[in-house]
Amino acid sequence: MKRILYVLIIVTLCTLAVVGFLVALSSFRDTTPRPLADETFMIHGQPTTCSMLFGQACDYSLQSEYNRWGNELESFIESSPLGPYATEIGFAASAKLSLQACGLARTAGKTALEFETLARREHPEATSPQLFPFWNRTRQGLCPQT
């Protein structure tokens, strides 16, 4: 009788270990972002993907924002008063800053300070007054907060 009880305990423990391993493995797989489609939108009369616009493959976050807001990107950049810095850096860089602002603005607790930190990775010369219109106007026009 004791032998049967020990066998049942061992079988139960082994089963629990296997189930725990499978649950941990499946949760690990779910944390890896799935590749996103590279959507195509008309920009300056040309079908344009995220990687075509920025001249390199887009990371998951930028691709996600492009897929969501890319259809409105050209009209937003061309019609929004983003300031002289936007004119200086050009359309693609302004579009990237705007998409990055959208991504951060949709993340709880993120502010203009985090946006400035992110923006200065590629634009270390940019001042706060030059970057603020991207943060402010983008959240009002391209990806309004609801």
PDB file of C-alpha atoms in Angstrom:
ATOM      1  CA  MET A   1       0.000   0.000   0.000  1.00  0.00           C
ATOM      2  CA  LYS A   2       2.852   2.387   0.866  1.00  0.00           C
ATOM      3  CA  ARG A   3       4.533   1.559  -2.385  1.00  0.00           C
ATOM      4  CA  ILE A   4       1.440   2.512  -4.398  1.00  0.00           C
ATOM      5  CA  LEU A   5       1.165   5.781  -2.456  1.00  0.00           C
ATOM      6  CA  TYR A   6       4.822   6.635  -3.200  1.00  0.00           C
ATOM      7  CA  VAL A   7       4.351   5.825  -6.889  1.00  0.00           C
ATOM      8  CA  LEU A   8       1.248   8.047  -7.036  1.00  0.00           C
ATOM      9  CA  ILE A   9       3.099  10.888  -5.333  1.00  0.00           C
ATOM     10  CA  ILE A  10       6.040  10.575  -7.739  1.00  0.00           C
ATOM     11  CA  VAL A  11       3.747  10.421 -10.777  1.00  0.00           C
ATOM     12  CA  THR A  12       1.805  13.459  -9.514  1.00  0.00           C
ATOM     13  CA  LEU A  13       4.996  15.439  -8.899  1.00  0.00           C
ATOM     14  CA  CYS A  14       6.361  14.539 -12.326  1.00  0.00           C
ATOM     15  CA  THR A  15       3.088  15.537 -13.968  1.00  0.00           C
ATOM     16  CA  LEU A  16       3.086  18.869 -12.132  1.00  0.00           C
ATOM     17  CA  ALA A  17       6.686  19.496 -13.153  1.00  0.00           C
ATOM     18  CA  VAL A  18       5.918  18.797 -16.824  1.00  0.00           C
ATOM     19  CA  VAL A  19       2.807  21.002 -16.736  1.00  0.00           C
ATOM     20  CA  GLY A  20       4.770  23.789 -15.031  1.00  0.00           C
ATOM     21  CA  PHE A  21       7.504  23.550 -17.638  1.00  0.00           C
ATOM     22  CA  LEU A  22       4.988  23.705 -20.503  1.00  0.00           C
ATOM     23  CA  VAL A  23       3.205  26.706 -18.977  1.00  0.00           C
ATOM     24  CA  ALA A  24       6.507  28.527 -18.472  1.00  0.00           C
ATOM     25  CA  LEU A  25       7.574  27.713 -22.037  1.00  0.00           C
ATOM     26  CA  SER A  26       4.305  28.967 -23.533  1.00  0.00           C
ATOM     27  CA  SER A  27       4.408  32.200 -21.517  1.00  0.00           C
ATOM     28  CA  PHE A  28       7.990  32.786 -22.691  1.00  0.00           C
ATOM     29  CA  ARG A  29       6.896  32.403 -26.317  1.00  0.00           C
ATOM     30  CA  ASP A  30       4.036  34.863 -25.806  1.00  0.00           C
ATOM     31  CA  THR A  31       6.396  37.632 -24.636  1.00  0.00           C
ATOM     32  CA  THR A  32       8.288  37.598 -27.933  1.00  0.00           C
ATOM     33  CA  PRO A  33       6.633  40.125 -30.249  1.00  0.00           C
ATOM     34  CA  ARG A  34       5.283  38.664 -33.426  1.00  0.00           C
ATOM     35  CA  PRO A  35       6.620  40.237 -36.615  1.00  0.00           C
ATOM     36  CA  LEU A  36       4.362  42.974 -37.927  1.00  0.00           C
ATOM     37  CA  ALA A  37       3.343  43.438 -41.528  1.00  0.00           C
ATOM     38  CA  ASP A  38       5.098  46.327 -43.226  1.00  0.00           C
ATOM     39  CA  GLU A  39       1.999  48.292 -44.275  1.00  0.00           C
ATOM     40  CA  THR A  40       2.112  50.448 -47.395  1.00  0.00           C
ATOM     41  CA  PHE A  41       0.695  53.990 -47.519  1.00  0.00           C
ATOM     42  CA  MET A  42       0.799  56.662 -50.188  1.00  0.00           C
ATOM     43  CA  ILE A  43       3.374  59.302 -49.198  1.00  0.00           C
ATOM     44  CA  HIS A  44       4.298  62.011 -51.684  1.00  0.00           C
ATOM     45  CA  GLY A  45       2.444  60.061 -54.375  1.00  0.00           C
ATOM     46  CA  GLN A  46       4.448  56.869 -53.864  1.00  0.00           C
ATOM     47  CA  PRO A  47       3.479  53.631 -52.106  1.00  0.00           C
ATOM     48  CA  THR A  48       5.747  53.696 -49.060  1.00  0.00           C
ATOM     49  CA  THR A  49       6.467  51.223 -46.276  1.00  0.00           C
ATOM     50  CA  CYS A  50       8.000  52.071 -42.923  1.00  0.00           C
ATOM     51  CA  SER A  51      11.380  50.691 -43.935  1.00  0.00           C
ATOM     52  CA  MET A  52      11.274  52.579 -47.246  1.00  0.00           C
ATOM     53  CA  LEU A  53      10.440  55.869 -45.525  1.00  0.00           C
ATOM     54  CA  PHE A  54      13.205  55.631 -42.954  1.00  0.00           C
ATOM     55  CA  GLY A  55      15.798  53.830 -45.084  1.00  0.00           C
ATOM     56  CA  GLN A  56      16.188  50.913 -42.678  1.00  0.00           C
ATOM     57  CA  ALA A  57      14.138  48.188 -41.058  1.00  0.00           C
ATOM     58  CA  CYS A  58      11.746  49.567 -38.456  1.00  0.00           C
ATOM     59  CA  ASP A  59      11.795  48.199 -34.935  1.00  0.00           C
ATOM     60  CA  TYR A  60       8.593  46.717 -33.516  1.00  0.00           C
ATOM     61  CA  SER A  61       7.426  49.932 -31.865  1.00  0.00           C
ATOM     62  CA  LEU A  62       8.033  52.178 -34.869  1.00  0.00           C
ATOM     63  CA  GLN A  63       6.466  49.625 -37.221  1.00  0.00           C
ATOM     64  CA  SER A  64       3.409  49.390 -34.991  1.00  0.00           C
ATOM     65  CA  GLU A  65       2.968  53.165 -34.948  1.00  0.00           C
ATOM     66  CA  TYR A  66       3.531  53.422 -38.709  1.00  0.00           C
ATOM     67  CA  ASN A  67       0.948  50.713 -39.359  1.00  0.00           C
ATOM     68  CA  ARG A  68      -1.561  52.538 -37.168  1.00  0.00           C
ATOM     69  CA  TRP A  69      -0.952  56.187 -38.154  1.00  0.00           C
ATOM     70  CA  GLY A  70       0.907  56.015 -41.473  1.00  0.00           C
ATOM     71  CA  ASN A  71      -2.156  56.752 -43.540  1.00  0.00           C
ATOM     72  CA  GLU A  72      -2.412  60.223 -41.935  1.00  0.00           C
ATOM     73  CA  LEU A  73       1.315  60.890 -41.707  1.00  0.00           C
ATOM     74  CA  GLU A  74       1.851  62.961 -44.860  1.00  0.00           C
ATOM     75  CA  SER A  75      -1.096  65.293 -44.308  1.00  0.00           C
ATOM     76  CA  PHE A  76      -0.157  65.721 -40.650  1.00  0.00           C
ATOM     77  CA  ILE A  77       3.509  66.570 -41.296  1.00  0.00           C
ATOM     78  CA  GLU A  78       2.674  68.868 -44.207  1.00  0.00           C
ATOM     79  CA  SER A  79      -0.082  70.798 -42.410  1.00  0.00           C
ATOM     80  CA  SER A  80       0.998  70.891 -38.749  1.00  0.00           C
ATOM     81  CA  PRO A  81       3.015  73.785 -37.366  1.00  0.00           C
ATOM     82  CA  LEU A  82       5.913  71.699 -36.070  1.00  0.00           C
ATOM     83  CA  GLY A  83       8.319  74.619 -36.266  1.00  0.00           C
ATOM     84  CA  PRO A  84      11.503  75.447 -38.146  1.00  0.00           C
ATOM     85  CA  TYR A  85      13.309  72.425 -36.727  1.00  0.00           C
ATOM     86  CA  ALA A  86      10.914  70.144 -38.628  1.00  0.00           C
ATOM     87  CA  THR A  87      11.767  71.952 -41.846  1.00  0.00           C
ATOM     88  CA  GLU A  88      15.470  71.688 -41.025  1.00  0.00           C
ATOM     89  CA  ILE A  89      15.451  67.921 -40.421  1.00  0.00           C
ATOM     90  CA  GLY A  90      13.069  67.076 -43.260  1.00  0.00           C
ATOM     91  CA  PHE A  91       9.998  64.950 -43.769  1.00  0.00           C
ATOM     92  CA  ALA A  92      11.311  61.491 -42.813  1.00  0.00           C
ATOM     93  CA  ALA A  93      12.942  62.616 -39.557  1.00  0.00           C
ATOM     94  CA  SER A  94       9.859  64.668 -38.647  1.00  0.00           C
ATOM     95  CA  ALA A  95       7.650  61.668 -39.386  1.00  0.00           C
ATOM     96  CA  LYS A  96       9.787  59.440 -37.195  1.00  0.00           C
ATOM     97  CA  LEU A  97       9.696  61.888 -34.294  1.00  0.00           C
ATOM     98  CA  SER A  98       5.925  62.166 -34.649  1.00  0.00           C
ATOM     99  CA  LEU A  99       5.437  58.392 -34.664  1.00  0.00           C
ATOM    100  CA  GLN A 100       7.712  58.043 -31.654  1.00  0.00           C
ATOM    101  CA  ALA A 101       5.654  60.694 -29.856  1.00  0.00           C
ATOM    102  CA  CYS A 102       2.493  58.714 -30.645  1.00  0.00           C
ATOM    103  CA  GLY A 103       4.026  55.552 -29.214  1.00  0.00           C
ATOM    104  CA  LEU A 104       5.094  57.218 -25.990  1.00  0.00           C
ATOM    105  CA  ALA A 105       1.869  59.198 -25.622  1.00  0.00           C
ATOM    106  CA  ARG A 106      -0.126  55.958 -25.674  1.00  0.00           C
ATOM    107  CA  THR A 107       2.020  54.511 -22.871  1.00  0.00           C
ATOM    108  CA  ALA A 108       0.710  55.256 -19.393  1.00  0.00           C
ATOM    109  CA  GLY A 109       2.935  57.560 -17.361  1.00  0.00           C
ATOM    110  CA  LYS A 110       5.113  58.717 -20.262  1.00  0.00           C
ATOM    111  CA  THR A 111       5.651  62.450 -20.624  1.00  0.00           C
ATOM    112  CA  ALA A 112       7.458  64.936 -22.820  1.00  0.00           C
ATOM    113  CA  LEU A 113      10.612  64.215 -20.798  1.00  0.00           C
ATOM    114  CA  GLU A 114      10.738  60.599 -21.979  1.00  0.00           C
ATOM    115  CA  PHE A 115      10.034  61.785 -25.508  1.00  0.00           C
ATOM    116  CA  GLU A 116      12.961  64.209 -25.364  1.00  0.00           C
ATOM    117  CA  THR A 117      15.254  61.450 -24.137  1.00  0.00           C
ATOM    118  CA  LEU A 118      14.157  59.197 -27.004  1.00  0.00           C
ATOM    119  CA  ALA A 119      14.356  61.971 -29.606  1.00  0.00           C
ATOM    120  CA  ARG A 120      17.858  63.010 -28.567  1.00  0.00           C
ATOM    121  CA  ARG A 121      19.242  59.571 -29.410  1.00  0.00           C
ATOM    122  CA  GLU A 122      19.050  60.548 -33.075  1.00  0.00           C
ATOM    123  CA  HIS A 123      18.906  64.333 -32.634  1.00  0.00           C
ATOM    124  CA  PRO A 124      21.350  65.201 -29.835  1.00  0.00           C
ATOM    125  CA  GLU A 125      21.511  68.814 -31.013  1.00  0.00           C
ATOM    126  CA  ALA A 126      17.769  69.363 -30.614  1.00  0.00           C
ATOM    127  CA  THR A 127      16.593  71.649 -27.836  1.00  0.00           C
ATOM    128  CA  SER A 128      13.444  71.221 -25.766  1.00  0.00           C
ATOM    129  CA  PRO A 129      11.644  74.062 -27.598  1.00  0.00           C
ATOM    130  CA  GLN A 130      12.491  72.398 -30.918  1.00  0.00           C
ATOM    131  CA  LEU A 131      11.162  68.992 -29.808  1.00  0.00           C
ATOM    132  CA  PHE A 132       8.096  70.110 -27.880  1.00  0.00           C
ATOM    133  CA  PRO A 133       5.940  70.805 -30.979  1.00  0.00           C
ATOM    134  CA  PHE A 134       6.392  67.182 -32.048  1.00  0.00           C
ATOM    135  CA  TRP A 135       5.168  65.967 -28.664  1.00  0.00           C
ATOM    136  CA  ASN A 136       2.348  68.486 -28.363  1.00  0.00           C
ATOM    137  CA  ARG A 137       1.010  68.736 -31.931  1.00  0.00           C
ATOM    138  CA  THR A 138       1.319  65.019 -32.600  1.00  0.00           C
ATOM    139  CA  ARG A 139      -0.853  64.152 -29.607  1.00  0.00           C
ATOM    140  CA  GLN A 140      -3.414  66.725 -30.783  1.00  0.00           C
ATOM    141  CA  GLY A 141      -3.474  65.879 -34.486  1.00  0.00           C
ATOM    142  CA  LEU A 142      -1.885  62.612 -35.595  1.00  0.00           C
ATOM    143  CA  CYS A 143      -2.784  60.391 -32.663  1.00  0.00           C
ATOM    144  CA  PRO A 144      -5.171  62.325 -30.426  1.00  0.00           C
ATOM    145  CA  GLN A 145      -5.540  61.069 -26.868  1.00  0.00           C
ATOM    146  CA  THR A 146      -9.049  59.872 -26.144  1.00  0.00           C
TER     147      THR A 146
END
